[in-house]
mmCIF file of C-alpha atoms in Angstrom:
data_model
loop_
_atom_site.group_PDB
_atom_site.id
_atom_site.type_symbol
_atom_site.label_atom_id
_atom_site.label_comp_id
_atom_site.label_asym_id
_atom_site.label_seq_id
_atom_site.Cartn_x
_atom_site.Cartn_y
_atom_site.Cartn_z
ATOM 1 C CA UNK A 102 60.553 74.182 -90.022
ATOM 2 C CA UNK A 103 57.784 73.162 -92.446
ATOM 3 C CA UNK A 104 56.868 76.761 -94.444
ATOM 4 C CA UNK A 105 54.545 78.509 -96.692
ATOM 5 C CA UNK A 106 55.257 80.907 -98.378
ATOM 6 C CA UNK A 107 53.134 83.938 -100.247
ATOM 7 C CA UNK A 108 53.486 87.115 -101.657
ATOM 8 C CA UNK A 109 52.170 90.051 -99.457
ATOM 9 C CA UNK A 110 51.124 91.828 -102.116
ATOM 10 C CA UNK A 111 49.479 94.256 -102.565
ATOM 11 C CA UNK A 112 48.521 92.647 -105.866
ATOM 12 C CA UNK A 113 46.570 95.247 -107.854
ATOM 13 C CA UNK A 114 44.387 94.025 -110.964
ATOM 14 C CA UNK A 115 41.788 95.904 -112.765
ATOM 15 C CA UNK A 116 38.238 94.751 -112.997
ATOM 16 C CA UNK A 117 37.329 91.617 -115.268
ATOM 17 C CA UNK A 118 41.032 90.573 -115.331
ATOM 18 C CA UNK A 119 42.607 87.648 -113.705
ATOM 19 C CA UNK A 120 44.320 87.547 -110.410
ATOM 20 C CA UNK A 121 47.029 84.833 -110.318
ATOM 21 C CA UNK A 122 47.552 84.348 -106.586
ATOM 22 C CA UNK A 123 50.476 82.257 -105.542
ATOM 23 C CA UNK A 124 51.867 79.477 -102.378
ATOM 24 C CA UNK A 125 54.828 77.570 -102.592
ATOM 25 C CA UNK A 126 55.861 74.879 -99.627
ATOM 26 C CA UNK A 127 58.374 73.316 -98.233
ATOM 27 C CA UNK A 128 57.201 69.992 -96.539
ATOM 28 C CA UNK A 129 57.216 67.293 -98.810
ATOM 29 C CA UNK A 130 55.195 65.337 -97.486
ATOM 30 C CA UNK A 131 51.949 67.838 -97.619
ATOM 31 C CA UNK A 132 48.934 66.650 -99.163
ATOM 32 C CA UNK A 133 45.987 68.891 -98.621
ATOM 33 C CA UNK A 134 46.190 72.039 -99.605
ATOM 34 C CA UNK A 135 43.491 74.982 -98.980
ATOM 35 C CA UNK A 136 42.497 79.030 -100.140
ATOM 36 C CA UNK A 137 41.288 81.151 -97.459
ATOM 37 C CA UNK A 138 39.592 84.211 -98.151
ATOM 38 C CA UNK A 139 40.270 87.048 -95.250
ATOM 39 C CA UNK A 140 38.339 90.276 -95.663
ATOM 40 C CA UNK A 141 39.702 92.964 -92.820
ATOM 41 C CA UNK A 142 38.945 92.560 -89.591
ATOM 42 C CA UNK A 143 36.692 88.913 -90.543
ATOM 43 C CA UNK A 144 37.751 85.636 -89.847
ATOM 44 C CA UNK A 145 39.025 83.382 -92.916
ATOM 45 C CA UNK A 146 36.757 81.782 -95.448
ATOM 46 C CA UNK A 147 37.242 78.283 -97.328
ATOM 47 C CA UNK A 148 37.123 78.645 -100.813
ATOM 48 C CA UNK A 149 39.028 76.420 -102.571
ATOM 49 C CA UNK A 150 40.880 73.087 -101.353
ATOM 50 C CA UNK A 151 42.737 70.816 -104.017
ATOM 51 C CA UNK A 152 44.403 67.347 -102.920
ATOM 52 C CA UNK A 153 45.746 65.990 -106.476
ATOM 53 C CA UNK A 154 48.136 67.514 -108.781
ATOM 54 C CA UNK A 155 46.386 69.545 -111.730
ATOM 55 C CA UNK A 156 43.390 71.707 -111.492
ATOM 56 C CA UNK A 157 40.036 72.244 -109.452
ATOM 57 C CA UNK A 158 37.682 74.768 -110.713
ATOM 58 C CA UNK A 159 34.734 76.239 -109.056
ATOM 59 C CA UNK A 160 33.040 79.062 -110.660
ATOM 60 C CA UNK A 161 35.602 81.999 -111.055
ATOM 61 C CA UNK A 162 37.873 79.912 -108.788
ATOM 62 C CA UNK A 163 40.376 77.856 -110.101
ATOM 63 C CA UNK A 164 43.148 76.309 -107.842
ATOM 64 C CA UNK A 165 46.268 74.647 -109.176
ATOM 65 C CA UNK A 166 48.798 71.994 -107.796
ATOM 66 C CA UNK A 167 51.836 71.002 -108.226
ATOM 67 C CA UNK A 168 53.231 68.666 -106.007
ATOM 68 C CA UNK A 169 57.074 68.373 -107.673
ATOM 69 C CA UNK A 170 57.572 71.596 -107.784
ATOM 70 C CA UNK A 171 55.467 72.164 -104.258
ATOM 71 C CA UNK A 172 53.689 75.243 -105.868
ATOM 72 C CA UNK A 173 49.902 75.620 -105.491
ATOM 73 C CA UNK A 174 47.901 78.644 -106.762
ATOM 74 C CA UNK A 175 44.634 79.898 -107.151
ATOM 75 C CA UNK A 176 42.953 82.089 -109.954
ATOM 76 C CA UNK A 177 40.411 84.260 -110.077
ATOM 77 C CA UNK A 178 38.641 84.794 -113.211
ATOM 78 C CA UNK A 179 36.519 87.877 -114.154
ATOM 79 C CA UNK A 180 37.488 89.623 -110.904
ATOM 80 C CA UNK A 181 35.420 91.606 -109.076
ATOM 81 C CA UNK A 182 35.891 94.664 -106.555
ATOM 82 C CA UNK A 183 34.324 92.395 -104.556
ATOM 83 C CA UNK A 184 36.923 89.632 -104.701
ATOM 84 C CA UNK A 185 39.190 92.963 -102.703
ATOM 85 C CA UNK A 186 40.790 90.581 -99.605
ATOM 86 C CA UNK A 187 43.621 88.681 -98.331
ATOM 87 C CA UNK A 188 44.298 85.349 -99.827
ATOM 88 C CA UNK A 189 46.043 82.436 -97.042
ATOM 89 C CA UNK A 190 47.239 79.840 -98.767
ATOM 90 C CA UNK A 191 47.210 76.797 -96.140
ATOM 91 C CA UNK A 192 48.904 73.562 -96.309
ATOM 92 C CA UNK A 193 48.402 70.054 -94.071
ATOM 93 C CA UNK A 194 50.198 66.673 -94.146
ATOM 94 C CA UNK A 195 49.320 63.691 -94.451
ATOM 95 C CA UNK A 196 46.446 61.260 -92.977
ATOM 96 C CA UNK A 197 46.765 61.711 -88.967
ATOM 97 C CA UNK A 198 47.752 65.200 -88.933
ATOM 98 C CA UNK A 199 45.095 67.534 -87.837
ATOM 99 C CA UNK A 200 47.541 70.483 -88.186
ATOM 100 C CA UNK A 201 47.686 73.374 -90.920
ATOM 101 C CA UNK A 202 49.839 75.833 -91.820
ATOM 102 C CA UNK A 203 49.138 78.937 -93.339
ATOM 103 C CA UNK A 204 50.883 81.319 -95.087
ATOM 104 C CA UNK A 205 50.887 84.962 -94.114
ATOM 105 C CA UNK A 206 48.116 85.710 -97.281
ATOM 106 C CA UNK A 207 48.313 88.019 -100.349
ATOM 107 C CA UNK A 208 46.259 91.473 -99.952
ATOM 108 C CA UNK A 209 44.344 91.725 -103.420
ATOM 109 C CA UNK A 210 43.312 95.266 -104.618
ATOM 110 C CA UNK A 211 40.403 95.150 -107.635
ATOM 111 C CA UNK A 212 40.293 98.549 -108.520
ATOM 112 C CA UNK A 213 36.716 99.474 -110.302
ATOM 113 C CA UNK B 216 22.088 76.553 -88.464
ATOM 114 C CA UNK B 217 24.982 74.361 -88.173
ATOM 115 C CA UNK B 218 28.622 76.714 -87.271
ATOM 116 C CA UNK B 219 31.047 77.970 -85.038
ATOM 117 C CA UNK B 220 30.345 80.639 -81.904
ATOM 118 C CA UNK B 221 33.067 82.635 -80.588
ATOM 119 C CA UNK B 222 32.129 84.603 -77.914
ATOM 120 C CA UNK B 223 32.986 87.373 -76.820
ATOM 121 C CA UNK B 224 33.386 89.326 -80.535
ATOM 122 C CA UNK B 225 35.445 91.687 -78.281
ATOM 123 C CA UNK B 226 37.241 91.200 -75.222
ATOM 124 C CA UNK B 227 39.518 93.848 -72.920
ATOM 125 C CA UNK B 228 41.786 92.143 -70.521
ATOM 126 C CA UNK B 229 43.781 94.161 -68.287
ATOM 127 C CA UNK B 230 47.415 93.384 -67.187
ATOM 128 C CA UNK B 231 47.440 90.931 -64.886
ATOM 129 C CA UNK B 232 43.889 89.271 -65.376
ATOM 130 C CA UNK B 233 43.040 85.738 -67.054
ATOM 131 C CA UNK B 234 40.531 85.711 -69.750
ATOM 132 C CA UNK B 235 38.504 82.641 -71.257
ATOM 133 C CA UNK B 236 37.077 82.751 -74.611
ATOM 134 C CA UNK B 237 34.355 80.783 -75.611
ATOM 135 C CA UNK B 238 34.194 78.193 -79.077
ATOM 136 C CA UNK B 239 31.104 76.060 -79.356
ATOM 137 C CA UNK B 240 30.325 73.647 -82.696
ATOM 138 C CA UNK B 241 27.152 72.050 -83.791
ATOM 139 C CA UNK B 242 28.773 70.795 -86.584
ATOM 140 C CA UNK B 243 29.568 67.130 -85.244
ATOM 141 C CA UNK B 244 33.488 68.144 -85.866
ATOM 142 C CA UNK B 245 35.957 65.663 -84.387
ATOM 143 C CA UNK B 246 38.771 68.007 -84.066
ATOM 144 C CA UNK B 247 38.849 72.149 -82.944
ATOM 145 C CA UNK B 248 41.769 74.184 -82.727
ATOM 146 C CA UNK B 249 42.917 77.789 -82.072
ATOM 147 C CA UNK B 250 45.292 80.299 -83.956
ATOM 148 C CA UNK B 251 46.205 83.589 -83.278
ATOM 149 C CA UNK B 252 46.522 86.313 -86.154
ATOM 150 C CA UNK B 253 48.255 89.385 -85.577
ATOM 151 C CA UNK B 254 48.095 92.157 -87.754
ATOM 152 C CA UNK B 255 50.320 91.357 -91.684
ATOM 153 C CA UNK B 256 50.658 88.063 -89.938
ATOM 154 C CA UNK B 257 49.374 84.347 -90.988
ATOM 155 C CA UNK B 258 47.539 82.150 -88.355
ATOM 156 C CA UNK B 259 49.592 80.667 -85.688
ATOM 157 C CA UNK B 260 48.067 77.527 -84.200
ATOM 158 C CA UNK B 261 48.072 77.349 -79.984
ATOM 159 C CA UNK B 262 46.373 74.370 -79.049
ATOM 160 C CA UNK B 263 43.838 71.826 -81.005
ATOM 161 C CA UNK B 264 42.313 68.442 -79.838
ATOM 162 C CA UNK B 265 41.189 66.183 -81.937
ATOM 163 C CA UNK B 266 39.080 64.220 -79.667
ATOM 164 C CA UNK B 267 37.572 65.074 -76.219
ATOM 165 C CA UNK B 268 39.537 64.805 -73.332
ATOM 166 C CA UNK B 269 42.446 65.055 -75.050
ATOM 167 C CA UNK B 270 44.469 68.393 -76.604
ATOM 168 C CA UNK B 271 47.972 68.838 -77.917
ATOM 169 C CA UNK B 272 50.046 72.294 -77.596
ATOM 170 C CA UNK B 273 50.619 73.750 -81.362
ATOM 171 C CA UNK B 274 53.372 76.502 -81.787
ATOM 172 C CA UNK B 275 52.624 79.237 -79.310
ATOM 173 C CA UNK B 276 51.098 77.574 -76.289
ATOM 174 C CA UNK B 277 52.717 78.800 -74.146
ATOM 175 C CA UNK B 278 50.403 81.809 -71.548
ATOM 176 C CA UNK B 279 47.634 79.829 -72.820
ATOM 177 C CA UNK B 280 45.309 76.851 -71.448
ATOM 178 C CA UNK B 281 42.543 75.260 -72.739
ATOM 179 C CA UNK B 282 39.958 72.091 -72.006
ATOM 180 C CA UNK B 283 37.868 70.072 -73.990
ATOM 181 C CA UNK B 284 35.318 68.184 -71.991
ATOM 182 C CA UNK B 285 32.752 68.072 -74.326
ATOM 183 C CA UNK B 286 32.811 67.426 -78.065
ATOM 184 C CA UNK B 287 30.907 70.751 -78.667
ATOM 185 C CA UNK B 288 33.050 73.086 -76.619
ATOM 186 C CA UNK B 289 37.045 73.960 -76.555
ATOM 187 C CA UNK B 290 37.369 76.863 -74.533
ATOM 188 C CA UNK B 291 40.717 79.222 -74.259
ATOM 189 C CA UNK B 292 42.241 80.811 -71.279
ATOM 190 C CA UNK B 293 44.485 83.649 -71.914
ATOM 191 C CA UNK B 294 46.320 83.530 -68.785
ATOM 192 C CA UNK B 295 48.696 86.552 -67.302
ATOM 193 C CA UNK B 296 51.950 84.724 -68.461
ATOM 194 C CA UNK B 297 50.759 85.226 -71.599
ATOM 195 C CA UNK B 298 52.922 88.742 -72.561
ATOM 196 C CA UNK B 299 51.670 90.432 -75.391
ATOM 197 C CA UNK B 300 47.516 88.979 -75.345
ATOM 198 C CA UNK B 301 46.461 92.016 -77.719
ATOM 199 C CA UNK B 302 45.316 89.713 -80.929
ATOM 200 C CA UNK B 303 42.757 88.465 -82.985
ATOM 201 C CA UNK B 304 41.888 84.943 -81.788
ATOM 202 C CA UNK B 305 40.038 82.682 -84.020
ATOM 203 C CA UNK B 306 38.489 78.586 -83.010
ATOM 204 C CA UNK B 307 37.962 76.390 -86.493
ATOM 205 C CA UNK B 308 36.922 72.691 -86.393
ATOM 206 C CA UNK B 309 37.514 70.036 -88.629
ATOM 207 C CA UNK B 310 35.859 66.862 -89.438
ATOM 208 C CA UNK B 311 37.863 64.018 -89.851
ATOM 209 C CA UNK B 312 39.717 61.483 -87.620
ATOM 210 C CA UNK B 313 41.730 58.708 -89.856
ATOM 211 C CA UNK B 314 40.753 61.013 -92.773
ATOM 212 C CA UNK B 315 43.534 63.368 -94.056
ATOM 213 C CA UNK B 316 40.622 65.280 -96.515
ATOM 214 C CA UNK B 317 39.079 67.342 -94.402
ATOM 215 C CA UNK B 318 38.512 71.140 -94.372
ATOM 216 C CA UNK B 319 38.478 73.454 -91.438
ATOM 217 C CA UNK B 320 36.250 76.076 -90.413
ATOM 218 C CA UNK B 321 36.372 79.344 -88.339
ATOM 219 C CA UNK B 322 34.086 81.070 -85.802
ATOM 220 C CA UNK B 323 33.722 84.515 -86.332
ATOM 221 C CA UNK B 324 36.938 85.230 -84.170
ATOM 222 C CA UNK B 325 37.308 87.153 -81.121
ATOM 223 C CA UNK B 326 39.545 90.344 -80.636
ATOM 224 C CA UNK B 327 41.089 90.825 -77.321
ATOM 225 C CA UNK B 328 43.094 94.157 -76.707
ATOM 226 C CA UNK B 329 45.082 94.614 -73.198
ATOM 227 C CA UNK B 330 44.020 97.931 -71.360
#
């Protein structure tokens, strides 16, 4: 059963800080990896995707991979009450698979 | 404006009934799917097809049918087998055949509650 894994949260963070969101995975042999953004009752945004181990920044987004230890997260800089969602980590395998799986997402809480 | 359309946003079935909801692309996307979120639950994939003419069955096909006769257009039937319908249903695409890169998108999702 290939999983991923998150923390339902909530996770609770005061404006401006940093909200350290977390996947790990089990399939080894995964090699795309993706951030959706839920707000409630919306569908899921792309924000982030990250294929190589290290990190991938884009603006207050930064997503990090680590294939050895099959961990990939994503951090939010400066955050923002606005940033208030659920985070789904997704994962997909390799070239010829059209399938992902996602993770059952982290509620964030910025308080103001 | 290139994107996804779900249609209906909302949907009431009653027990008994089969219901088809509606996904339509302009963005050129090889491959669509369909997942299911229920509520404090991750997406759970149904069908997808990654060309036309052709679809695969994903985790929870089963009470559920769908077609793809036209690149644009995978439509899902929620038929009466189905046993607990009452979800939020959501269509993405993906571009990207041979390519293992690619990125998928959602429509805008449709609920469908069971009166």
């Amino acid at each position: 059963q290939k999983e991923v894994e998150q923390n339902s949260g909530p996770l609770s963070v005061p404006e401006g800080a940093i909200a350290s969101l977390n996947c790990t995975y089990s399939d080894r042999g995964s090699q795309s990896f993706f951030w959706y953004r839920q707000y409630s009752g919306k569908s899921p945004e792309l924000i982030m995707s990250i294929y190589s181990n290290g990190d991938k920044e884009d603006g207050r987004f930064t997503a990090q991979l680590n294939k050895a230890s099959q961990y990939v997260s994503l951090l939010i800089r400066d955050s923002q009450p606005s940033d208030s969602a659920t985070y789904l980590c997704a994962v997909k395998r390799g070239a010829g698979s059209y399938q992902l799986t996602f993770g059952k997402g982290t509620k964030l809480s910025v308080i103001p | 404006d290139g994107g996804i359309t779900q249609s209906p946003k909302y949907l009431f079935r009653k027990e008994g009934q089969n219901v088809t909801l509606s996904c339509e692309q302009n963005l050129n996307h090889d491959a669509m799917y369909w997942y299911r979120q229920d509520p404090g639950q991750g997406l759970r994939l149904i069908y997808y097809s990654q060309i036309v003419n052709d679809f695969q069955k994903g985790d929870i096909a089963e009470g559920y049918s769908v077609s793809r006769e036209k690149k644009e257009s995978f439509p899902l039937t929620v038929t009466s087998a189905q046993k607990n319908p009452t979800a939020f249903y959501l269509c993405a695409s993906s571009i990207g055949y041979f390519n293992s890169y690619v990125e998928a998108f959602f429509g805008q999702g449709t609920r469908l509650t069971v009166v």
